């Protein structure tokens, strides 16, 4: 078997390398953009999905995402507790607060407050400390990500949230809000008392269903009893927050444009290269016809070249993306290169490269083998 | 049975509103083992006739029969079939695939013709050795002399058992000594292997191998025979 397509492709190695690099750059661009986006969007659900005990989340009406909490009376939790099918329900406070640092500066902190942490498996990823102790007084657990913004801290240190001192009694790891503001866990009532606005109020109610409870029926009953609140399943609430950032902030459109431009760059580079190659090899393609080949033989040849460039470009681009991953980590960004993303980008690369090869088809179909008679 | 019979071939081009009659009712037959020389000044229609007779170009009107089978010019696949099964081309500028070696140039032609079998591959190697290229099988065309390139082109044209060979100015890019060698090969192919050879040329030396010379001018046969 004589592989003319590969021989032609590798005959001009510099062009092959440059074309492959063009595709690799596009693949890398798309993988990094989408990977970073997935990482970023993942933060929007980072404090929702891990609370597996919370089958349902009750929010005030029209709350868009967990960071932008609105408040409602805390005693509504009692109505929820009395709904058949509800095994447990507790208030959760979430609020953005100023934190004062030892160097005299201030920053922001996303405060989470809950009464029965141990019942909800919150907080998770505990590096040191016992969450049970949060009930004991003005204490807090702080995620070690805060080191990047607040400077180093240790268990036993104090930090002021609003004007109240809290002792750090535990450290967490890997928890982040979408806005990258560090997360701190406090006792519910301590969190509630940080401002007057939240006095007697809560941001959310977490609901754990009884075994065998009809989730839809419970949700309907809660909606009936709390007509000014929204009720979501855990996943729906997480999705709502992510959708907010994707669709209501322009972030998704921006990311989509970058992906589109990445694809466009790859397709244009490849289409241009293949077309130029076709023009330069037009006599050879004419010869393919003269020895008994037809347009289909040449189309297959061009498509094979496109496929080889696609695979080589994809592998090189993916390698580059994996090399960038630790660099992103250093910049506190999660670059998520999931198998699904890698597979999707591979299929898209192959499809777009094959599409690019069709630009040359028209030229091929018009090749007049009689040109071979010209010297 | 004639290898190729062209009857009343007419080819008219429409160029920018003007009508150019490139072929005006050409009739020509090729017998097995016959070498026919097609002469004529530039623009006389030699190349157009070879393109039509070689099924590279469809005529405006006329009939073509190759190895006893009529060619349906309205069906491009039929033209492809004839090129694949019966006709080989040798061009003035060789038109070898520069990325392929000598052997691969020939094998690729077999592959396109759907004849890349061990039997035909052996035959291709034999032909290449007979024409003196046995030691050049792994060379790419850029490393060959003009004469060697033309011999590769001949071997490629014959691969897969093509019985009709069309050669366009096969000696034009060669010095006289090498040109004679190529003519010797063409003669041997016709006389020893029974292939039909049609050569378009300006080179008077080619006449030495001709069984018949036909001359074209302004799209017509003016010397030799028409029919």
Coordinates of C-alpha atoms in Angstrom, one line a residue:
Chain A
X1 CA 0.0 0.0 0.0
X2 CA 1.5 3.3 -1.1
X3 CA 0.3 6.2 1.1
X4 CA 0.6 9.1 -1.3
X5 CA -1.3 11.4 1.2
X6 CA 1.3 10.9 4.0
X7 CA 4.2 11.0 1.6
X8 CA 3.0 14.3 0.2
X9 CA 2.4 15.6 3.7
X10 CA 5.8 14.7 5.0
X11 CA 7.6 15.7 1.8
X12 CA 7.4 19.3 3.0
X13 CA 8.0 18.8 6.7
X14 CA 8.3 22.5 7.6
X15 CA 4.8 23.1 6.2
X16 CA 3.4 20.1 8.0
X17 CA 4.9 21.2 11.3
X18 CA 3.6 24.7 10.9
X19 CA 0.1 23.5 10.0
X20 CA 0.1 21.1 12.8
X21 CA 1.2 23.8 15.2
X22 CA -1.6 26.0 14.0
X23 CA -4.2 23.3 14.8
X24 CA -2.4 22.5 18.0
X25 CA -2.6 26.1 19.1
X26 CA -6.3 26.2 18.4
X27 CA -6.8 22.9 20.3
X28 CA -4.8 24.3 23.2
X29 CA -6.7 27.6 23.2
X30 CA -10.1 25.8 23.3
X31 CA -9.0 23.3 25.9
X32 CA -7.5 25.9 28.2
X33 CA -10.5 28.3 27.8
X34 CA -13.1 25.7 28.3
X35 CA -11.1 24.0 31.0
X36 CA -10.6 27.2 33.0
X37 CA -14.3 28.0 32.4
X38 CA -15.3 24.6 33.8
X39 CA -13.1 25.1 36.7
X40 CA -14.5 28.6 37.4
X41 CA -18.1 27.5 36.9
X42 CA -17.4 24.6 39.2
X43 CA -16.7 27.1 42.0
X44 CA -20.3 28.2 41.7
X45 CA -21.4 24.8 43.0
X46 CA -18.5 24.2 45.2
X47 CA -20.4 24.9 48.4
X48 CA -23.6 23.3 47.3
X49 CA -23.0 19.9 45.7
X50 CA -20.8 18.5 48.5
X51 CA -23.6 19.0 51.1
X52 CA -25.1 15.7 50.1
X53 CA -27.4 15.6 53.1
X54 CA -29.2 18.7 51.8
X55 CA -31.8 17.1 49.4
X56 CA -33.5 20.4 49.1
X57 CA -32.5 24.1 49.3
X58 CA -35.0 26.8 50.2
X59 CA -34.1 30.3 49.2
X60 CA -35.9 33.6 49.2
X61 CA -37.8 34.3 46.0
X62 CA -35.7 34.9 43.0
X63 CA -32.3 34.3 44.5
X64 CA -29.9 33.8 41.6
X65 CA -26.9 32.1 43.2
X66 CA -25.6 31.2 46.6
X67 CA -23.2 34.1 46.9
X68 CA -25.9 36.7 46.4
X69 CA -28.2 35.7 49.3
X70 CA -31.4 37.4 50.2
X71 CA -32.8 36.9 53.7
X72 CA -36.1 35.8 55.1
X73 CA -37.3 35.0 58.7
X74 CA -35.4 32.2 60.4
X75 CA -38.5 30.8 62.0
X76 CA -39.9 29.6 58.7
X77 CA -37.6 26.6 59.3
X78 CA -40.2 25.4 61.7
X79 CA -42.9 25.3 59.0
X80 CA -40.6 23.2 56.9
X81 CA -39.7 20.8 59.7
X82 CA -43.4 20.1 60.1
X83 CA -43.9 19.1 56.5
X84 CA -44.4 15.3 56.1
X85 CA -41.4 13.7 54.5
X86 CA -38.9 16.2 56.0
X87 CA -36.5 14.5 58.4
X88 CA -34.4 17.5 59.1
X89 CA -34.3 21.1 58.3
X90 CA -31.8 23.8 59.4
X91 CA -31.1 27.4 58.6
X92 CA -27.9 28.3 56.7
X93 CA -26.5 31.8 56.8
X94 CA -24.4 33.0 53.9
X95 CA -23.1 36.5 53.9
X96 CA -20.3 38.6 52.5
X97 CA -18.4 40.4 55.2
X98 CA -15.3 42.5 55.6
X99 CA -12.4 40.9 57.4
X100 CA -9.7 42.9 59.1
X101 CA -6.2 41.7 58.7
X102 CA -3.2 42.0 61.1
X103 CA -1.5 44.4 58.7
X104 CA -4.3 46.9 59.1
X105 CA -5.9 46.2 55.8
X106 CA -9.3 44.8 55.1
X107 CA -10.6 42.2 52.6
X108 CA -13.7 40.3 52.0
X109 CA -14.8 36.9 53.4
X110 CA -17.8 34.7 52.5
X111 CA -19.2 33.7 55.9
X112 CA -21.2 30.5 56.2
X113 CA -23.1 29.8 59.4
X114 CA -24.9 26.6 60.4
X115 CA -26.2 25.3 63.7
X116 CA -25.7 21.5 63.4
X117 CA -22.7 21.2 61.3
X118 CA -22.1 17.5 62.1
X119 CA -25.6 16.6 60.9
X120 CA -24.9 18.0 57.5
X121 CA -21.4 16.9 57.0
X122 CA -20.3 20.5 56.9
X123 CA -17.6 21.7 56.5
X124 CA -15.8 19.1 54.5
X125 CA -12.1 18.8 53.5
X126 CA -11.1 19.5 57.1
X127 CA -7.3 19.8 57.4
X128 CA -7.3 20.5 61.1
X129 CA -9.8 21.2 63.9
X130 CA -13.2 19.8 64.9
X131 CA -16.3 21.4 63.4
X132 CA -18.2 20.5 66.6
X133 CA -16.3 23.2 68.4
X134 CA -17.8 25.9 66.2
X135 CA -20.8 26.0 68.5
X136 CA -18.6 26.9 71.5
X137 CA -18.1 30.6 70.8
X138 CA -16.6 33.2 68.4
X139 CA -14.6 30.6 66.4
X140 CA -14.1 30.0 62.8
X141 CA -12.8 27.5 60.2
X142 CA -11.0 29.2 57.4
X143 CA -10.0 27.7 54.0
X144 CA -6.3 27.6 53.4
X145 CA -6.9 29.3 50.1
X146 CA -7.3 32.5 52.2
X147 CA -3.5 32.5 52.6
X148 CA -3.2 34.0 49.1
X149 CA -5.3 37.0 50.0
X150 CA -4.9 37.4 53.8
X151 CA -1.4 36.2 54.3
X152 CA -0.3 33.3 56.4
X153 CA -2.4 32.2 59.4
X154 CA -2.5 29.4 61.9
X155 CA -4.9 27.7 64.2
X156 CA -5.1 29.8 67.3
X157 CA -4.8 33.1 65.4
X158 CA -7.5 35.8 65.6
X159 CA -9.1 37.7 62.8
X160 CA -11.8 40.3 63.0
X161 CA -15.0 39.9 60.9
X162 CA -16.8 43.2 60.9
X163 CA -15.6 44.3 64.3
X164 CA -15.9 41.0 66.1
X165 CA -12.9 38.8 66.9
X166 CA -13.0 35.2 65.9
X167 CA -10.4 32.7 66.7
X168 CA -9.3 30.3 64.0
X169 CA -9.9 26.8 65.3
X170 CA -9.7 24.8 62.1
X171 CA -8.4 24.9 58.6
X172 CA -10.1 23.6 55.4
X173 CA -8.7 23.0 52.0
X174 CA -10.0 23.3 48.5
X175 CA -13.2 25.3 49.1
X176 CA -13.8 28.4 47.1
X177 CA -16.6 30.7 46.1
X178 CA -17.2 31.7 42.5
X179 CA -16.0 35.2 43.2
X180 CA -12.8 33.6 44.7
X181 CA -13.5 35.2 48.0
X182 CA -12.2 32.9 50.8
X183 CA -14.8 31.0 52.8
X184 CA -15.1 30.9 56.6
X185 CA -17.5 28.8 58.7
X186 CA -19.0 30.2 61.8
X187 CA -21.7 29.2 64.2
X188 CA -25.1 30.2 62.7
X189 CA -26.0 32.7 65.4
X190 CA -22.6 34.3 65.4
X191 CA -22.8 34.7 61.6
X192 CA -26.4 36.1 61.9
X193 CA -25.3 38.7 64.5
X194 CA -22.5 40.1 62.3
X195 CA -24.9 42.8 60.9
X196 CA -28.3 44.1 61.9
X197 CA -29.7 43.3 58.5
X198 CA -29.6 39.6 59.2
X199 CA -30.8 39.7 62.7
X200 CA -33.6 37.1 63.1
X201 CA -33.1 36.0 59.5
X202 CA -31.6 33.3 57.4
X203 CA -30.3 33.0 53.9
X204 CA -31.3 29.4 53.2
X205 CA -32.9 26.4 54.7
X206 CA -31.4 23.1 54.1
X207 CA -33.8 20.1 54.0
X208 CA -33.0 16.4 54.4
X209 CA -35.8 14.1 53.3
X210 CA -37.0 11.1 55.2
X211 CA -36.2 7.8 53.6
X212 CA -38.8 7.0 50.9
X213 CA -40.3 10.5 51.0
X214 CA -41.9 11.7 47.8
X215 CA -39.5 14.5 46.9
X216 CA -41.9 16.2 44.5
X217 CA -44.8 16.1 47.0
X218 CA -42.5 17.5 49.7
X219 CA -41.4 20.3 47.5
X220 CA -45.0 21.1 46.5
X221 CA -46.0 21.2 50.2
X222 CA -43.1 23.5 51.1
X223 CA -44.0 25.8 48.3
X224 CA -47.6 25.9 49.6
X225 CA -46.5 26.7 53.1
X226 CA -43.7 29.2 52.1
X227 CA -45.3 31.0 49.2
X228 CA -42.6 33.7 49.1
X229 CA -39.7 31.3 48.8
X230 CA -38.2 29.1 46.1
X231 CA -37.5 25.4 46.6
X232 CA -34.8 23.6 44.6
X233 CA -33.2 20.2 44.6
X234 CA -29.5 20.3 45.3
X235 CA -28.5 19.8 41.7
X236 CA -31.0 22.3 40.4
X237 CA -29.8 24.9 42.8
X238 CA -26.2 24.4 41.8
X239 CA -27.2 24.5 38.2
X240 CA -29.1 27.8 38.8
X241 CA -26.1 29.4 40.2
X242 CA -23.9 28.3 37.3
X243 CA -26.5 29.4 34.8
X244 CA -26.5 32.8 36.4
X245 CA -22.8 33.3 35.8
X246 CA -22.9 31.7 32.3
X247 CA -25.9 33.4 30.9
X248 CA -26.6 36.5 32.9
X249 CA -23.1 38.0 33.2
X250 CA -21.8 37.7 29.6
X251 CA -19.2 35.2 30.8
X252 CA -20.7 32.4 28.7
X253 CA -20.9 34.5 25.6
X254 CA -17.3 35.7 26.1
X255 CA -16.1 32.1 26.5
X256 CA -18.1 31.0 23.5
X257 CA -16.6 33.7 21.4
X258 CA -13.1 32.6 22.4
X259 CA -13.9 29.0 21.6
X260 CA -15.4 30.1 18.3
X261 CA -12.3 32.2 17.4
X262 CA -10.0 29.3 18.4
X263 CA -11.9 27.0 16.1
X264 CA -11.9 29.6 13.3
X265 CA -8.2 30.1 13.5
X266 CA -7.6 26.3 13.3
X267 CA -10.0 25.9 10.4
X268 CA -8.7 28.9 8.4
X269 CA -5.0 27.8 8.9
X270 CA -5.8 24.3 7.8
X271 CA -8.1 25.2 4.9
X272 CA -5.6 27.7 3.6
X273 CA -2.7 25.2 3.9
X274 CA -4.6 22.5 2.2
X275 CA -5.8 24.8 -0.5
X276 CA -2.3 26.0 -1.2
X277 CA -1.0 22.5 -1.2
X278 CA -3.7 21.5 -3.7
X279 CA -2.7 24.4 -5.9
X280 CA 0.9 23.5 -5.7
X281 CA 0.3 19.8 -6.4
X282 CA -2.3 20.3 -9.0
X283 CA -0.2 18.5 -11.6
X284 CA 0.1 15.5 -9.3
X285 CA -3.6 15.4 -8.7
X286 CA -4.0 15.6 -12.5
X287 CA -1.7 12.7 -12.8
X288 CA -3.8 10.7 -10.3
X289 CA -6.7 11.2 -12.7
X290 CA -4.5 10.3 -15.7
X291 CA -3.6 7.0 -14.2
X292 CA -7.2 6.1 -13.6
X293 CA -8.1 7.9 -10.4
X294 CA -11.2 10.0 -10.0
X295 CA -12.2 13.0 -7.9
X296 CA -13.1 10.6 -5.0
X297 CA -9.5 9.3 -4.9
X298 CA -8.2 12.8 -4.5
X299 CA -10.9 13.8 -2.0
X300 CA -9.9 10.8 0.1
X301 CA -6.3 11.8 -0.1
X302 CA -7.0 15.4 1.0
X303 CA -9.3 14.2 3.8
X304 CA -6.6 11.8 5.0
X305 CA -4.1 14.6 5.1
X306 CA -6.6 16.7 7.1
X307 CA -7.3 13.8 9.5
X308 CA -3.5 13.3 10.1
X309 CA -3.0 17.0 10.8
X310 CA -6.1 16.9 13.1
X311 CA -4.8 14.0 15.1
X312 CA -1.2 15.4 15.3
X313 CA -2.5 18.9 16.1
X314 CA -4.9 17.5 18.7
X315 CA -2.2 15.5 20.5
X316 CA 0.2 18.4 20.5
X317 CA -2.5 20.8 21.6
X318 CA -3.6 18.5 24.4
X319 CA 0.0 18.1 25.5
X320 CA 0.4 21.9 25.7
X321 CA -2.9 22.2 27.7
X322 CA -1.6 19.6 30.2
X323 CA 1.6 21.6 30.5
X324 CA -0.3 24.7 31.2
X325 CA -2.4 23.0 33.9
X326 CA 0.2 23.3 36.7
X327 CA 0.9 26.9 35.7
X328 CA -2.8 27.7 36.0
X329 CA -2.8 26.1 39.4
X330 CA -0.1 28.4 40.5
X331 CA -2.4 31.3 39.5
X332 CA -5.1 29.8 41.7
X333 CA -7.1 28.6 38.7
X334 CA -8.4 25.1 38.1
X335 CA -7.9 24.0 34.6
X336 CA -10.3 21.0 34.3
X337 CA -9.4 18.8 31.4
X338 CA -12.2 16.2 31.8
X339 CA -12.4 13.1 29.6
X340 CA -15.7 14.5 28.2
X341 CA -14.0 17.7 27.2
X342 CA -11.0 16.0 25.7
X343 CA -13.3 13.6 23.7
X344 CA -15.5 16.5 22.5
X345 CA -12.5 18.6 21.4
X346 CA -11.0 15.6 19.6
X347 CA -14.2 14.9 17.6
X348 CA -14.6 18.6 16.9
X349 CA -11.0 18.9 15.7
X350 CA -11.4 16.0 13.4
X351 CA -14.7 17.2 12.0
X352 CA -13.5 20.8 11.5
X353 CA -10.3 19.6 9.8
X354 CA -12.3 17.4 7.5
X355 CA -14.5 20.4 6.8
X356 CA -11.5 22.5 6.1
X357 CA -10.3 19.9 3.5
X358 CA -13.5 20.3 1.5
X359 CA -12.4 23.9 0.6
X360 CA -10.1 22.2 -1.9
X361 CA -12.7 19.9 -3.3
X362 CA -14.0 22.4 -5.7
X363 CA -10.5 23.0 -7.1
X364 CA -9.9 19.3 -7.4
X365 CA -13.1 18.7 -9.2
X366 CA -12.1 21.3 -11.8
X367 CA -8.6 19.9 -12.4
X368 CA -8.2 19.2 -16.1
X369 CA -5.8 16.3 -16.6
X370 CA -5.0 17.7 -20.0
X371 CA -2.8 20.2 -18.1
X372 CA -0.3 17.4 -17.9
X373 CA 0.5 17.8 -21.6
X374 CA 1.8 21.3 -20.9
X375 CA 5.5 21.3 -20.2
Chain B
X1 CA -9.3 -6.1 -33.7
X2 CA -8.0 -2.6 -33.5
X3 CA -6.8 -1.4 -30.0
X4 CA -8.3 2.0 -30.5
X5 CA -10.7 3.5 -33.0
X6 CA -11.6 7.2 -33.1
X7 CA -14.3 8.2 -35.5
X8 CA -15.2 11.8 -36.5
X9 CA -13.9 13.3 -33.3
X10 CA -14.9 17.0 -33.0
X11 CA -14.0 19.2 -30.1
X12 CA -15.2 22.8 -29.9
X13 CA -14.2 25.2 -27.2
X14 CA -16.3 28.3 -26.4
X15 CA -13.9 30.9 -25.2
X16 CA -15.2 34.4 -24.3
X17 CA -18.0 34.2 -26.8
X18 CA -15.8 33.0 -29.6
X19 CA -15.9 29.5 -30.9
X20 CA -12.7 27.5 -31.4
X21 CA -12.7 24.3 -33.3
X22 CA -9.8 22.3 -31.9
X23 CA -10.7 19.0 -33.7
X24 CA -12.7 18.8 -36.9
X25 CA -13.7 15.3 -37.4
X26 CA -10.6 13.3 -36.7
X27 CA -10.7 9.6 -37.4
X28 CA -7.8 7.4 -36.5
X29 CA -7.2 3.8 -35.6
X30 CA -4.4 2.1 -33.7
X31 CA -3.6 -1.6 -34.2
X32 CA -1.8 -3.8 -31.7
X33 CA 2.0 -3.6 -32.0
X34 CA 1.6 -0.4 -34.1
X35 CA 3.6 2.8 -33.5
X36 CA 1.8 5.8 -34.9
X37 CA 3.5 9.2 -34.9
X38 CA 1.3 12.3 -34.6
X39 CA 3.0 15.4 -36.0
X40 CA 1.9 18.9 -36.5
X41 CA 2.7 22.5 -35.5
X42 CA 1.8 23.9 -32.1
X43 CA -2.0 24.5 -32.0
X44 CA -2.7 21.9 -34.6
X45 CA -4.8 19.8 -32.1
X46 CA -2.4 17.0 -31.2
X47 CA -2.7 17.5 -27.5
X48 CA -6.5 17.8 -27.7
X49 CA -6.8 14.7 -29.8
X50 CA -4.6 12.7 -27.3
X51 CA -6.7 14.1 -24.4
X52 CA -9.9 12.9 -26.1
X53 CA -8.5 9.6 -27.3
X54 CA -7.0 9.0 -23.9
X55 CA -10.4 9.7 -22.2
X56 CA -9.1 12.7 -20.3
X57 CA -11.4 15.0 -22.2
X58 CA -14.8 14.4 -23.7
X59 CA -15.4 15.4 -27.3
X60 CA -18.1 17.6 -28.6
X61 CA -19.1 14.8 -30.9
X62 CA -17.6 11.6 -32.4
X63 CA -17.1 8.0 -31.2
X64 CA -14.3 6.3 -29.5
X65 CA -13.8 2.6 -29.1
X66 CA -11.0 1.2 -26.9
X67 CA -10.1 -2.5 -27.1
X68 CA -13.4 -3.2 -28.7
X69 CA -15.6 -1.4 -26.2
X70 CA -17.3 1.9 -27.0
X71 CA -16.7 4.8 -24.6
X72 CA -19.7 6.6 -23.2
X73 CA -18.3 10.1 -22.8
X74 CA -21.5 11.2 -21.0
X75 CA -20.5 9.0 -18.1
X76 CA -17.2 10.2 -16.4
X77 CA -16.9 6.9 -14.7
X78 CA -16.7 5.2 -18.1
X79 CA -13.8 7.5 -19.0
X80 CA -12.1 6.7 -15.7
X81 CA -12.6 2.9 -16.4
X82 CA -10.9 3.2 -19.8
X83 CA -7.9 5.2 -18.3
X84 CA -7.7 2.7 -15.5
X85 CA -7.8 -0.5 -17.6
X86 CA -6.4 0.3 -21.0
X87 CA -4.4 3.5 -21.4
X88 CA -1.1 4.7 -20.1
X89 CA 0.4 8.2 -20.5
X90 CA 3.9 9.4 -20.9
X91 CA 4.4 13.2 -20.8
X92 CA 7.1 15.5 -21.8
X93 CA 7.6 16.8 -18.3
X94 CA 7.4 13.2 -16.8
X95 CA 4.8 14.2 -14.1
X96 CA 6.2 11.8 -11.5
X97 CA 5.1 12.0 -7.9
X98 CA 8.1 13.8 -6.3
X99 CA 7.4 12.4 -2.8
X100 CA 7.3 8.8 -4.0
X101 CA 10.3 6.6 -4.9
X102 CA 10.7 5.0 -8.3
X103 CA 9.1 1.8 -7.2
X104 CA 6.3 3.6 -5.3
X105 CA 5.5 5.7 -8.4
X106 CA 4.7 2.5 -10.3
X107 CA 3.0 0.8 -7.4
X108 CA 0.8 3.8 -6.7
X109 CA -0.5 3.6 -10.3
X110 CA -1.3 -0.1 -9.7
X111 CA -3.0 0.8 -6.5
X112 CA -5.2 3.4 -8.2
X113 CA -6.0 0.9 -10.9
X114 CA -7.0 -1.6 -8.2
X115 CA -4.3 -4.0 -9.2
X116 CA -1.8 -3.8 -6.4
X117 CA -1.4 -7.5 -6.2
X118 CA 1.9 -9.5 -5.6
X119 CA 1.7 -10.6 -9.3
X120 CA 1.5 -7.1 -10.7
X121 CA 4.0 -5.9 -8.2
X122 CA 6.5 -8.5 -9.5
X123 CA 5.7 -7.5 -13.0
X124 CA 6.3 -3.8 -12.1
X125 CA 9.7 -4.7 -10.7
X126 CA 10.5 -6.7 -13.8
X127 CA 9.6 -3.8 -16.1
X128 CA 11.7 -1.4 -14.0
X129 CA 14.7 -3.8 -14.2
X130 CA 14.2 -4.4 -17.9
X131 CA 14.4 -0.7 -18.6
X132 CA 17.5 -0.3 -16.4
X133 CA 16.1 1.1 -13.2
X134 CA 16.6 -2.0 -11.0
X135 CA 19.2 -0.2 -9.0
X136 CA 17.2 3.0 -8.6
X137 CA 14.0 1.6 -7.0
X138 CA 14.3 3.5 -3.8
X139 CA 15.4 6.8 -5.4
X140 CA 13.0 9.8 -5.4
X141 CA 12.6 11.5 -8.8
X142 CA 14.7 14.4 -7.8
X143 CA 17.8 12.1 -7.7
X144 CA 17.2 10.8 -11.2
X145 CA 18.4 12.0 -14.6
X146 CA 15.9 13.1 -17.3
X147 CA 16.2 9.8 -19.1
X148 CA 15.6 7.8 -15.9
X149 CA 12.6 9.9 -15.1
X150 CA 11.1 9.2 -18.5
X151 CA 11.8 5.5 -18.1
X152 CA 10.0 5.6 -14.7
X153 CA 7.1 7.3 -16.4
X154 CA 7.0 4.6 -19.1
X155 CA 7.0 1.9 -16.5
X156 CA 4.2 3.6 -14.6
X157 CA 2.2 4.0 -17.8
X158 CA 2.5 0.2 -18.5
X159 CA 1.8 -0.9 -15.0
X160 CA -1.4 -3.0 -14.6
X161 CA -1.2 -4.2 -18.1
X162 CA -2.2 -1.1 -20.1
X163 CA -2.2 -2.1 -23.8
X164 CA -2.2 1.4 -25.2
X165 CA 0.5 4.0 -24.6
X166 CA 0.1 7.7 -25.4
X167 CA 3.4 9.6 -25.3
X168 CA 3.5 13.3 -25.6
X169 CA 6.9 14.6 -26.7
X170 CA 8.7 11.8 -24.8
X171 CA 12.1 12.9 -26.0
X172 CA 11.7 16.7 -25.8
X173 CA 13.5 17.1 -22.4
X174 CA 16.2 14.5 -23.1
X175 CA 19.5 14.7 -24.9
X176 CA 19.7 12.8 -28.2
X177 CA 21.4 9.8 -26.9
X178 CA 19.0 9.3 -24.0
X179 CA 16.1 10.1 -26.4
X180 CA 17.2 7.2 -28.6
X181 CA 17.2 4.9 -25.6
X182 CA 13.6 5.9 -24.8
X183 CA 12.6 5.4 -28.4
X184 CA 14.2 1.9 -28.2
X185 CA 12.1 1.1 -25.2
X186 CA 8.9 2.3 -26.9
X187 CA 9.7 0.2 -30.0
X188 CA 10.4 -2.9 -27.9
X189 CA 7.1 -2.4 -26.1
X190 CA 5.2 -2.3 -29.4
X191 CA 7.0 -5.0 -31.3
X192 CA 7.8 -7.5 -28.5
X193 CA 4.8 -7.0 -26.2
X194 CA 2.1 -6.0 -28.8
X195 CA 1.2 -2.7 -27.3
X196 CA -0.1 0.2 -29.4
X197 CA 1.8 3.4 -29.1
X198 CA 0.7 6.8 -30.2
X199 CA 3.5 9.5 -30.1
X200 CA 2.9 13.2 -30.5
X201 CA 6.2 14.9 -31.3
X202 CA 8.1 17.5 -33.2
X203 CA 11.3 15.4 -33.0
X204 CA 12.2 14.0 -36.4
X205 CA 14.2 11.2 -34.7
X206 CA 11.0 9.6 -33.5
X207 CA 10.1 8.9 -37.1
X208 CA 12.7 6.1 -37.1
X209 CA 10.5 3.9 -35.0
X210 CA 7.2 4.7 -36.6
X211 CA 5.0 2.3 -38.5
X212 CA 2.9 5.2 -39.7
X213 CA 3.1 9.0 -39.5
X214 CA 0.0 11.1 -39.5
X215 CA 0.1 14.9 -39.6
X216 CA -2.3 17.4 -38.2
X217 CA -3.0 21.0 -39.0
X218 CA -5.8 23.3 -37.7
X219 CA -7.6 20.4 -36.1
X220 CA -7.6 18.1 -39.2
X221 CA -5.6 15.2 -40.4
X222 CA -3.8 16.4 -43.4
X223 CA -1.4 13.5 -44.0
X224 CA -1.6 9.8 -43.2
X225 CA -5.1 8.7 -43.1
X226 CA -8.4 9.7 -41.8
X227 CA -10.4 6.5 -41.0

